[in-house]
XYZ file of C-alpha atoms in Angstrom:
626
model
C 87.917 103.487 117.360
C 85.889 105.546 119.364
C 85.991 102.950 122.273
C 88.994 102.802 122.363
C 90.232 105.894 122.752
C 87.570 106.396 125.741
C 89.430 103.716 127.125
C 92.673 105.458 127.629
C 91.228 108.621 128.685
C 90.318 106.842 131.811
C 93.533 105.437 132.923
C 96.022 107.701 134.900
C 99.573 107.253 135.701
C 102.130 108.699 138.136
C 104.830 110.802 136.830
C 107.480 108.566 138.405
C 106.247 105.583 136.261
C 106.111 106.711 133.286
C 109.108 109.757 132.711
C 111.795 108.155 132.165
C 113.371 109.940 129.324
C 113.985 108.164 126.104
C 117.272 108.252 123.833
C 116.853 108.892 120.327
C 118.860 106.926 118.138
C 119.450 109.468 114.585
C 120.629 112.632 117.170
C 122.658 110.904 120.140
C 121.073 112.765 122.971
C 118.212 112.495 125.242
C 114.488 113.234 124.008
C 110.756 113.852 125.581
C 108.304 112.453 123.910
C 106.067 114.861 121.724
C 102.578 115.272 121.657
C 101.062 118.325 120.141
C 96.986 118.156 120.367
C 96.351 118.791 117.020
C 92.514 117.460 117.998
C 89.845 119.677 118.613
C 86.954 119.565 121.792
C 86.203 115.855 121.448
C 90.081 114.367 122.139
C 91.393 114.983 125.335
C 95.002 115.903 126.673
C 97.297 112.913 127.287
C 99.609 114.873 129.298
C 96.908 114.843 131.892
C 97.060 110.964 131.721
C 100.957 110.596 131.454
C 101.193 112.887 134.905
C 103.890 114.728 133.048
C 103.934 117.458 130.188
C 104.602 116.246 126.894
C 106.847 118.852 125.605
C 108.186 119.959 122.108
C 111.986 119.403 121.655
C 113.846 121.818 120.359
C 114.881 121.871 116.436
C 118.471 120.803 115.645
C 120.114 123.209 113.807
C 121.015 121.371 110.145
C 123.953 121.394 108.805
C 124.311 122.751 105.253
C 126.836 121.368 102.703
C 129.001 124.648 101.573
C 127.520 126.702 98.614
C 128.874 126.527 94.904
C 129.073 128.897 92.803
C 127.213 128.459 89.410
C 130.373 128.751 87.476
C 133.110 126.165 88.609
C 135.983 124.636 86.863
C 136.330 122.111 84.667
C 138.348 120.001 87.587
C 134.617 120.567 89.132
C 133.277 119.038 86.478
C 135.468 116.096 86.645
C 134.191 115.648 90.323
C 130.784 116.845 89.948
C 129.476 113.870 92.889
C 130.740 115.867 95.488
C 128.961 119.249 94.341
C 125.391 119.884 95.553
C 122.713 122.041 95.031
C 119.669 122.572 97.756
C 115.820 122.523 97.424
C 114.131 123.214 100.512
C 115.461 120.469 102.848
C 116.568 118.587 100.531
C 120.897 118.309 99.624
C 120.732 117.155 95.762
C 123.895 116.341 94.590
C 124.905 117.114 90.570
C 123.314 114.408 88.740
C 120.248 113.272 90.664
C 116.777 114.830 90.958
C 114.710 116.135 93.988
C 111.626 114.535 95.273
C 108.647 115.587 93.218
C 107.128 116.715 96.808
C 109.554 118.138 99.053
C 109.380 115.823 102.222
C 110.316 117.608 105.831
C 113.411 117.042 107.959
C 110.910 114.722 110.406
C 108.891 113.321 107.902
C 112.396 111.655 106.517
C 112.790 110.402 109.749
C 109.451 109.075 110.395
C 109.784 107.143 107.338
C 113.111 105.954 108.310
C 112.231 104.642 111.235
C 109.321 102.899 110.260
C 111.366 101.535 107.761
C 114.288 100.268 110.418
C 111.310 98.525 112.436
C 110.047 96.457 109.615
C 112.951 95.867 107.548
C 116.420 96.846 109.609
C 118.970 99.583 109.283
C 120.559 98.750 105.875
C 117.548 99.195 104.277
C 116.525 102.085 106.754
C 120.011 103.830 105.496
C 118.739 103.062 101.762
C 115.139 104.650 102.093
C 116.644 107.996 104.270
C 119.444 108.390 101.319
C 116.959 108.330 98.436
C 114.307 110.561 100.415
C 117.126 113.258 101.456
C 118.772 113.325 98.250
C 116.093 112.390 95.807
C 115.996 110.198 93.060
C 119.744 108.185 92.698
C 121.456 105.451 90.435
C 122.755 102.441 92.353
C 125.893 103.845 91.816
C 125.136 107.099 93.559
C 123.345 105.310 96.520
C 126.321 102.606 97.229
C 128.516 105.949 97.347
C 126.393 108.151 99.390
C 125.007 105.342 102.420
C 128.934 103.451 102.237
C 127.109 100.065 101.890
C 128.672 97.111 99.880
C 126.615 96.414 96.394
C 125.210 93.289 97.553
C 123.710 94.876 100.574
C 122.047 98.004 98.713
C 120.564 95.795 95.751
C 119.179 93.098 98.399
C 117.681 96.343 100.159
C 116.169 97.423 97.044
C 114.739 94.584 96.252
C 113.214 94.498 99.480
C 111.775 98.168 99.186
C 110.768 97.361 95.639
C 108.964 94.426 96.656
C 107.004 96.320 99.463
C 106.004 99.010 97.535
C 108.325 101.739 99.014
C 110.672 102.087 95.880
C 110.272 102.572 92.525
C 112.656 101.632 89.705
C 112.284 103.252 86.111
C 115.028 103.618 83.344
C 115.989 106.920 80.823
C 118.063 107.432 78.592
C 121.217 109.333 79.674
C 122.559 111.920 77.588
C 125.901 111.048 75.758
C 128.627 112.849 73.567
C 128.154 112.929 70.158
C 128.485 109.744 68.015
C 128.302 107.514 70.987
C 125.749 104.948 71.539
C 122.718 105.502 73.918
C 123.246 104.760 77.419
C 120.089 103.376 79.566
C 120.448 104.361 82.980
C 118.008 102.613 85.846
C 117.086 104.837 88.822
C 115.463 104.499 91.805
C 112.568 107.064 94.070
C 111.433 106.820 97.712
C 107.562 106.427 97.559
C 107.419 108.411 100.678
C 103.365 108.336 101.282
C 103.535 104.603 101.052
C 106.460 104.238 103.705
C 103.956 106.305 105.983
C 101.158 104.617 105.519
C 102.532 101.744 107.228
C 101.661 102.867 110.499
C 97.878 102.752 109.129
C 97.785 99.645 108.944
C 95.583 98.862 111.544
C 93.093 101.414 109.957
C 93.098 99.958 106.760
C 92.441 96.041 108.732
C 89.297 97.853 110.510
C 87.731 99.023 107.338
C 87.926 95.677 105.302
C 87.210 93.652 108.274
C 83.785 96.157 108.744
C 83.161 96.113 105.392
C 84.431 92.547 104.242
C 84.327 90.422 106.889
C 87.196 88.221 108.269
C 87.835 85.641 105.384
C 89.088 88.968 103.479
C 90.727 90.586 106.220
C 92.860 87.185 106.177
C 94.363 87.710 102.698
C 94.215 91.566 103.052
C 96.620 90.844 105.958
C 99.010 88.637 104.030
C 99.118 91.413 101.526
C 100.396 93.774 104.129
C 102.549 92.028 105.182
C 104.549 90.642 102.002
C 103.464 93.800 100.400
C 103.119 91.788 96.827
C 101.648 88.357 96.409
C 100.383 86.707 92.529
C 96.426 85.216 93.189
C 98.441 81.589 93.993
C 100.824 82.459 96.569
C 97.937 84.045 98.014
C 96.034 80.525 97.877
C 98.889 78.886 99.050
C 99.126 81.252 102.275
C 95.708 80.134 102.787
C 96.603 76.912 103.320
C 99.287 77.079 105.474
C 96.599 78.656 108.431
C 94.757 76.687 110.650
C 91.289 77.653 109.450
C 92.109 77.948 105.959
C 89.390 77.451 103.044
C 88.826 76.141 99.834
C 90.485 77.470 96.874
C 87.183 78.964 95.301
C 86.478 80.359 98.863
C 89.790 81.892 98.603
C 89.423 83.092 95.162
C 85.770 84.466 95.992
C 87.137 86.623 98.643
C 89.790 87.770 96.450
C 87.580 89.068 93.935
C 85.416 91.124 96.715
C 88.490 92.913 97.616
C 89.173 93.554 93.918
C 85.503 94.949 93.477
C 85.715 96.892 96.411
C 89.148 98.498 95.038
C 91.247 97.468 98.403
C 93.492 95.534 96.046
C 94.615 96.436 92.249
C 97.598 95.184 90.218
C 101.133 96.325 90.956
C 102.948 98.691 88.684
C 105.373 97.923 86.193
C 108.918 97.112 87.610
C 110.969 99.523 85.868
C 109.306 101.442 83.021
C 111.220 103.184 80.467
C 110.566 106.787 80.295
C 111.229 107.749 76.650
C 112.932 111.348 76.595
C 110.300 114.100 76.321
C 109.642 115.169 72.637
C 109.144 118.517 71.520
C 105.815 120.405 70.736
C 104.249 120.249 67.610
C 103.612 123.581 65.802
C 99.846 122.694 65.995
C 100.122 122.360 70.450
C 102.304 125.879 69.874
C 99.182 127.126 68.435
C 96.734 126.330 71.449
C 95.009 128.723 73.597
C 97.067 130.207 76.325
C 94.624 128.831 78.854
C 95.485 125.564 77.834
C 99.482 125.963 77.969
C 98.605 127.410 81.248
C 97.004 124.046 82.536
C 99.383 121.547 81.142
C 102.294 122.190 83.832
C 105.343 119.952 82.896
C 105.820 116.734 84.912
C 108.861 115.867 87.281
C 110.587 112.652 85.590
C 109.165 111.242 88.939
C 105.608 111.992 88.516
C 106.497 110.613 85.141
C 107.609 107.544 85.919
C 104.794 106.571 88.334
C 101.976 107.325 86.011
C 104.275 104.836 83.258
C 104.541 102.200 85.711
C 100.494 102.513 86.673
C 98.264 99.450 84.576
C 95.921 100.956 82.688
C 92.676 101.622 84.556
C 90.484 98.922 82.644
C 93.044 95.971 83.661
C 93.996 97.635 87.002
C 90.926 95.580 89.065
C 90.729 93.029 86.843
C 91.762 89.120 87.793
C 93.538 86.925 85.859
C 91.746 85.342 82.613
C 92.405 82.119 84.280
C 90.902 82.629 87.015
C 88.183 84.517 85.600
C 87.348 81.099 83.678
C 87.619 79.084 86.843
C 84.960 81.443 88.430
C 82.815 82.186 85.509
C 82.152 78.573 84.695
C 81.095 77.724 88.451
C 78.460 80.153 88.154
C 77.286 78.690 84.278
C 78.603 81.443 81.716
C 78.492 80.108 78.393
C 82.158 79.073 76.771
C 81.198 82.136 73.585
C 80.915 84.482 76.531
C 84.040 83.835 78.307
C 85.314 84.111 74.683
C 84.424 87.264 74.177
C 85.829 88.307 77.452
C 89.106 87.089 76.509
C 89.094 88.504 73.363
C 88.640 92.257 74.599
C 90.600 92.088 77.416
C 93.778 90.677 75.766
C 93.911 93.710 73.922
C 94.289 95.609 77.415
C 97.634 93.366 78.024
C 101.096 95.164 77.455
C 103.418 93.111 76.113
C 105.419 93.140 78.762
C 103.329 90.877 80.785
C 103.861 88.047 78.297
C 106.900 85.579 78.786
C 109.256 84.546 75.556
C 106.754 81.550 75.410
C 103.522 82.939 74.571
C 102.138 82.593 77.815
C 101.134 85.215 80.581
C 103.513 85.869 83.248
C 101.679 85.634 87.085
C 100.245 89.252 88.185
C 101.099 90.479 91.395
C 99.010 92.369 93.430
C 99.579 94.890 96.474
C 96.819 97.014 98.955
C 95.490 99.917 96.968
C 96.281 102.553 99.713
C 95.169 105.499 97.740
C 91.183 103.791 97.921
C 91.704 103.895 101.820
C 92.821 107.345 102.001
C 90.191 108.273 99.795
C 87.264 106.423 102.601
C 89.325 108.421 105.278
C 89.275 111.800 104.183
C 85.149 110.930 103.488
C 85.112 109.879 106.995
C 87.068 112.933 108.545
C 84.550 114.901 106.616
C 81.645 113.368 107.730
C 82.987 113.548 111.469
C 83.405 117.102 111.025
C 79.899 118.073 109.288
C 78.324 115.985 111.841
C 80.147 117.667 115.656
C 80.150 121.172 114.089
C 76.745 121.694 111.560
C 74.035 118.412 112.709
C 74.059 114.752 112.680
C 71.016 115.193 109.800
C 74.060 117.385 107.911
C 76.500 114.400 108.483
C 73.705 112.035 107.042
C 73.449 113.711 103.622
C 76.625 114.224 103.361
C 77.654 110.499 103.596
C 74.801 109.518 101.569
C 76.242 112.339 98.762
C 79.760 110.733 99.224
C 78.736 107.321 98.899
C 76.818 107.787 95.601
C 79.947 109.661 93.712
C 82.702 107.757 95.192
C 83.412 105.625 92.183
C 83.573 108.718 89.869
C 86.122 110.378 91.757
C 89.360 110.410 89.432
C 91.802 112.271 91.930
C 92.276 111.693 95.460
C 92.020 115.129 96.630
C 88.645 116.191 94.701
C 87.229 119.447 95.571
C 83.839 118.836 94.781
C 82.236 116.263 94.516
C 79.930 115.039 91.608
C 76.374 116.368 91.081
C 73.630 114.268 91.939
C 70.049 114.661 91.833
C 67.909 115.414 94.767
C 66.182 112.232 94.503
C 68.899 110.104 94.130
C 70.687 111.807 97.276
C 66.880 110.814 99.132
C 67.088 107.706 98.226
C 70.502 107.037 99.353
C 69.585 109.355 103.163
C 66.614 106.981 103.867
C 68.865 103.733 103.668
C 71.133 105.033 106.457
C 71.390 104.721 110.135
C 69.210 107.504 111.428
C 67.827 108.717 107.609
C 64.330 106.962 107.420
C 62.985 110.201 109.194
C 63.781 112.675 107.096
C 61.786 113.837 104.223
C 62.696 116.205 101.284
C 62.462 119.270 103.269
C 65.123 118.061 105.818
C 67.724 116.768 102.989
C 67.607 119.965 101.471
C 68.006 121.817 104.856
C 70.823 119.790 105.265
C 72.389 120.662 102.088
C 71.911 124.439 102.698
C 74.001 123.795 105.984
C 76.602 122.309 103.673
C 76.623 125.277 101.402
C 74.702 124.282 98.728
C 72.396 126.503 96.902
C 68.502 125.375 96.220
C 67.548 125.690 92.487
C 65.039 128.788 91.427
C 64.038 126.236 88.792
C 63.061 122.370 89.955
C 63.453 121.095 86.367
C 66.969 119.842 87.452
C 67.661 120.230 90.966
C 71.302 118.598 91.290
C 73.793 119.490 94.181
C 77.042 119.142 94.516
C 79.272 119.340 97.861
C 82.713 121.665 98.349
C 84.663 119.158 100.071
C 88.155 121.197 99.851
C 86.270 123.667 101.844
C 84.988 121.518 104.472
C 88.768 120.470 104.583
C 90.224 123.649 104.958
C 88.336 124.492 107.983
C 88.805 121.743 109.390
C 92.630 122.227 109.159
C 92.210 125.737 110.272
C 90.424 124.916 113.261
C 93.273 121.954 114.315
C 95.896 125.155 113.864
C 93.576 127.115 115.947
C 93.489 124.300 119.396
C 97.164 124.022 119.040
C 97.239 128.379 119.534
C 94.764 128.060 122.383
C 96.523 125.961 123.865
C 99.908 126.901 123.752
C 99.507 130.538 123.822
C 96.405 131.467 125.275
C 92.902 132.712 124.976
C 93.601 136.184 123.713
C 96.113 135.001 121.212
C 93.227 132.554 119.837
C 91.542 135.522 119.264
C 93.965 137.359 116.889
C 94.875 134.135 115.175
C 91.325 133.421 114.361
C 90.826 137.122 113.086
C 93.951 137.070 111.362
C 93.204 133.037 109.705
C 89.714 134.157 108.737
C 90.255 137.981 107.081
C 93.200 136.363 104.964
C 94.627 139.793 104.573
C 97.224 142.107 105.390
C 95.863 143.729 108.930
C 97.382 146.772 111.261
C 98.232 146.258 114.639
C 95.307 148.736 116.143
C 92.971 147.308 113.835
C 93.776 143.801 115.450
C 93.670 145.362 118.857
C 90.253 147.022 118.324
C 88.724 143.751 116.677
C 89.929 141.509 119.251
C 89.499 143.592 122.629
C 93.224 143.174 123.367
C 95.102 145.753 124.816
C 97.677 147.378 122.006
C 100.857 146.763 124.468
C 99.475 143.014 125.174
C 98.027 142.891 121.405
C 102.002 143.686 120.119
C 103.760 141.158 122.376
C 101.572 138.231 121.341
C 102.023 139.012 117.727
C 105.687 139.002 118.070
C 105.906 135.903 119.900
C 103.477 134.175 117.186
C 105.656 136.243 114.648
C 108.653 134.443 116.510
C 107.366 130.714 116.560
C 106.886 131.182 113.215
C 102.839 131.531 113.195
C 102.799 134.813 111.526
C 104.124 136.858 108.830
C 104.705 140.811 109.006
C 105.679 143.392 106.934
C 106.785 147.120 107.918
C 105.281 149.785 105.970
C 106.566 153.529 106.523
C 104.241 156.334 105.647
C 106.385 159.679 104.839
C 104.692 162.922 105.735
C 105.120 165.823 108.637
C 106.556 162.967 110.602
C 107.807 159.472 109.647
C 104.816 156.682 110.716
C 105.872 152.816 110.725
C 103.080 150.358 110.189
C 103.220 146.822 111.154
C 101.245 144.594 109.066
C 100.473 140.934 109.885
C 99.035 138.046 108.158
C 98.737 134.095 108.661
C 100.783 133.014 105.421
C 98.805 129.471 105.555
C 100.856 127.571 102.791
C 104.411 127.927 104.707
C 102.338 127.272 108.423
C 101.481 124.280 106.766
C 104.131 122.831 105.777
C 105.992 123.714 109.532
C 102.716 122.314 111.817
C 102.922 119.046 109.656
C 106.708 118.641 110.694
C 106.195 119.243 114.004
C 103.143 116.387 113.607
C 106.364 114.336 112.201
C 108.291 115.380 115.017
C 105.552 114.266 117.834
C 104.945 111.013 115.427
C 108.540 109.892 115.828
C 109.173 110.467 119.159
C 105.840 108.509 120.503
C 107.044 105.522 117.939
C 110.164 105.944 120.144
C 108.674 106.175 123.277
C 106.114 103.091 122.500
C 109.409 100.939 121.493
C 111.854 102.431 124.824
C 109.287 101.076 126.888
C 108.583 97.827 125.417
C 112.115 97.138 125.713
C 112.441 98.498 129.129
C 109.725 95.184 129.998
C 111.049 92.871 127.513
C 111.607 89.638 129.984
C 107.938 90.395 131.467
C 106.249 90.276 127.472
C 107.962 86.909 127.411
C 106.837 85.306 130.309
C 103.635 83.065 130.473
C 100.320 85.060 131.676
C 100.169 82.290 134.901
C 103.619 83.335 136.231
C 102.681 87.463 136.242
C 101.805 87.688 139.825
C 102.720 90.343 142.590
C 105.228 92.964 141.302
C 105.386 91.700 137.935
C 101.361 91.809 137.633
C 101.856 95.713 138.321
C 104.718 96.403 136.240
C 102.552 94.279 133.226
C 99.247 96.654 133.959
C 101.490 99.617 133.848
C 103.152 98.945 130.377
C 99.831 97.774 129.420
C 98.535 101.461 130.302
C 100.940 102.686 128.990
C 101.126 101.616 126.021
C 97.800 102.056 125.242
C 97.972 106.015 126.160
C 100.849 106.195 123.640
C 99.446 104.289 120.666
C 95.976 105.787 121.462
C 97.353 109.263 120.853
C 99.838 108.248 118.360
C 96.576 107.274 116.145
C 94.965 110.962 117.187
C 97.441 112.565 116.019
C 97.707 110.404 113.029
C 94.357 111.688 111.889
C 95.561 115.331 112.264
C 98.323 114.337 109.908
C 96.471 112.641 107.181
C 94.321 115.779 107.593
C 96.872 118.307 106.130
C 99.089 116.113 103.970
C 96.770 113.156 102.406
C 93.732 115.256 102.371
């Protein structure tokens, strides 16, 4: 990665080649492409390499369906479809459900796009509806994106099938004495749709870790998005250098180990309606009530549609045979196997005959994520405290990985000071250090060393090494867009995490007051700030201006501007490729003279584009995966 990237910072173009403005297809009008530098010292500017400034378009003002009132008439009833209610961004008409995690105005088109690329506009117009309005019947989505029935069930089965919908059924609440109604609805699976322009991530790591005879089916899984073990084979055969089937299966299984592969979920659970607490759970501890928040019906339905974790990485018993009795297990012991795992089998993977329907199996994205965010904190302990910091911390990592039970962990297990040794010596650069040096390095990290060496464990605070790194990505994008004083205030302001008076922020910051005021008002303005007026009565009336950096709602706006600059680079990459379409097509022998240069400049191009688009891509895992 790092190659590459050095590779585009040494190209430069002319700013008559390359800024030719781009039409954006949701809006109707003319748009620059976006790139905000959300990198710190070590990526450089590509506005510098475009010729031209990459600027920020402005934000369309959105349209807002009209309010209603909370009490409405019964002919309002009737007609309740066409009534909405509003949660953040999101229109929700009566009768369907928000998304359990709001999703920005860019992010839905990100994810629309992405979408249209891969699988057209029908199913583009399917994915947008559900992620705008949240969770819908078919009925409600055939309504709301004007499509014919055929066309919106062959684009759900499409999503379905590459893992960007789910489907789960509930009960729906009837009159009295009628029968119960089961209703089937369908969710966006928003973080999957993104991670499809991470593919080429995800390749890298199984290819580096793997080897090519897994990247081959990994591919085919990405691809097809859900494959059983013998479609698999059978895509194996159909390449030029394909192998054996126990070759094939033998790879298989080292993806499965390696938990870049698990089973897919159930089709369409049933969620079974919620049923009431017991007067023994009304009877807990309030710290307990506390803890147990009530699920969304989506968070509800993904963790019913999940296989069970002791069948999730498992292979077929089949297969398992086939494999087991190549490398001599006794017949009793592949009993036994099949014995205790067919008690881990729902019943819905058996046909009406008896016998086991084929599994199907997708990429486990939520494995990858997990290696990234231990990469992007690596990275960051190793520019910003030592590479000997970096060291211990991957070696920490690596040892508790398969413990971790939640994606975003904030700590990370406790080990013992001679297991994290052991582990430092076997990296690149490790053999060097002793026990002196490891624990060093874990002070730098923020660890505390034992009084007592009777157990000497450490454990690392990775949500904190997350949070400044997210603070200090906020921080480059105020330095450069507003200056060097303004970095200062922000910084002051991002690190106190309290309420702070104007001359206090002058004084602090060696700002003048009249210059200190006018930068906080145009941070105020953009939205980077929050303030509060206090009046103090006395002799004579005093107004006090307060300001703070209110970090969860900056959050949320710097990753839709990351949306934003996403989008409109997947839009620029795609204008220009189209711009050159008859030169892609022609034979490498016939580009000579003019259409050699116009080839090198889309190839420069193009690599500029994608090269930042994968930047910035980091920046963006950084505050919404991580």
């Amino acid at each position: 990665m790092g190659d590459f990237c050095r590779e585009y910072t040494q190209i430069s173009l002319k700013a008559s080649e390359a800024s030719t403005p781009i039409r954006h297809k949701t809006q109707g009008r003319e748009a620059a492409v976006v790139y905000f530098s959300y990198s710190s010292a070590h990526k450089r500017s590509a506005s510098k390499l475009l010729g031209y400034p990459l600027r920020s378009a402005t934000k369309p003002k959105e349209e807002k369906p009209p309010l209603v009132h909370s009490s409405y008439s019964s002919a309002h009833k009737a007609r309740r479809e066409e009534l909405w209610f509003t949660v953040g961004a999101q229109h929700i008409p009566f009768g369907a459900s928000p998304q359990p995690a709001m999703v920005s105005q860019y992010g839905i088109k990100l994810a629309a796009y992405l979408i249209s690329s891969s699988y057209g506009d029908f199913c583009s117009k399917v994915c947008e509806c559900l992620l705008s309005r949240g969770t819908l019947t078919l009925a409600q989505i055939i309504r709301f994106t004007e499509l014919s029935r055929e066309n919106v069930i062959n684009c759900l089965r499409v999503l379905i099938h590459q893992n960007c919908v789910q489907a789960f059924s509930i009960q729906q609440e009837v009159a009295f004495g009628e029968a119960p109604k089961i209703v089937t609805q369908y969710m966006a699976l928003f973080d999957n749709t993104i991670h499809k322009m991470r593919f080429p991530k995800f390749m890298q790591i199984v290819l580096e870790e793997l080897g090519k005879d897994c990247l081959g089916i990994f591919e085919g899984l990405l691809q097809h998005g859900r494959l059983s073990l013998n479609q698999i084979i059978d895509r194996n055969m159909q390449t030029p250098d394909n192998s054996d089937v126990h070759a094939v299966r033998e790879s298989f299984s080292r993806l499965l180990n390696a938990r870049f592969v698990e089973r897919c979920p159930a089709p369409e659970p049933f969620l079974a309606p919620p049923e009431e607490e017991t007067p023994a759970k009304k009877r807990g501890t309030k710290s307990a009530k506390i803890a147990e928040a009530p699920k969304t019906i989506e968070q509800r339905a993904l963790a019913t549609a999940s296989p069970m974790e002791s069948i999730r990485f498992l292979m077929e018993i089949d297969t398992l045979r086939g494999t087991s009795e190549e490398k001599g297990m006794e017949s009793h012991d592949i009993a036994t196997l099949e014995e205790k795992w067919k008690q881990d089998f729902s019943d819905a993977e058996l046909s009406s005959s008896g016998k086991k329907k084929e599994i199907l199996w997708r990429v486990n994205f939520e494995e990858f994520v997990r290696r990234l965010r231990h990469k992007a904190c690596i990275e960051y302990v190793r520019i910003r405290l030592s590479d000997q910091a970096g060291i211990v911390l991957s070696a920490i990592l690596e040892l508790t990985r398969s413990s971790e039970t939640r994606l975003k962990t904030d700590k990370s297990a406790s080990m013992s000071i001679n297991d994290i040794y052991d582990e430092v010596i076997k990296k690149d650069g490790g053999l060097g250090m002793d026990l002196e040096r490891v624990r060093a390095s874990l002070v730098q990290l923020g660890c505390q060393i034992p009084t007592t060496g009777i157990d000497e464990t450490y454990s690392i605070d990775l949500k904190n090494i997350i949070e400044l790194a997210q603070n200090e990505e906020v921080e480059s994008v105020v330095l450069k867009r507003y200056g060097r004083e303004a970095y200062r205030i922000f910084r002051l302001l991002s690190k106190s995490g309290r309420l702070l008076e104007t001359d206090k922020i002058s004084d602090t910051t060696f700002v003048e007051k009249k210059d200190t005021l006018k930068i906080l008002y145009k941070l105020w303005k953009d939205g980077y700030l929050h303030m509060e007026k206090v009046s103090v009565n006395g002799p004579k009336q005093t107004l006090f201006l307060l300001w703070e950096v209110d970090k969860e709602s900056l959050w949320v706006r710097v990753l839709d501007e990351m949306y934003h600059a996403a989008l409109n680079l997947r839009l620029r990459i795609t204008y220009e490729q189209d711009q050159e379409k008859e030169i892609l097509q022609l034979p490498t022998e016939k580009l000579v003279g003019e259409l050699e240069k116009r080839y090198k400049r889309l190839r420069k191009v193009r690599i500029i584009l994608e090269s930042s688009l994968m930047n910035l891509d980091d920046a963006l895992m950084l505050f919404h995966d991580f």
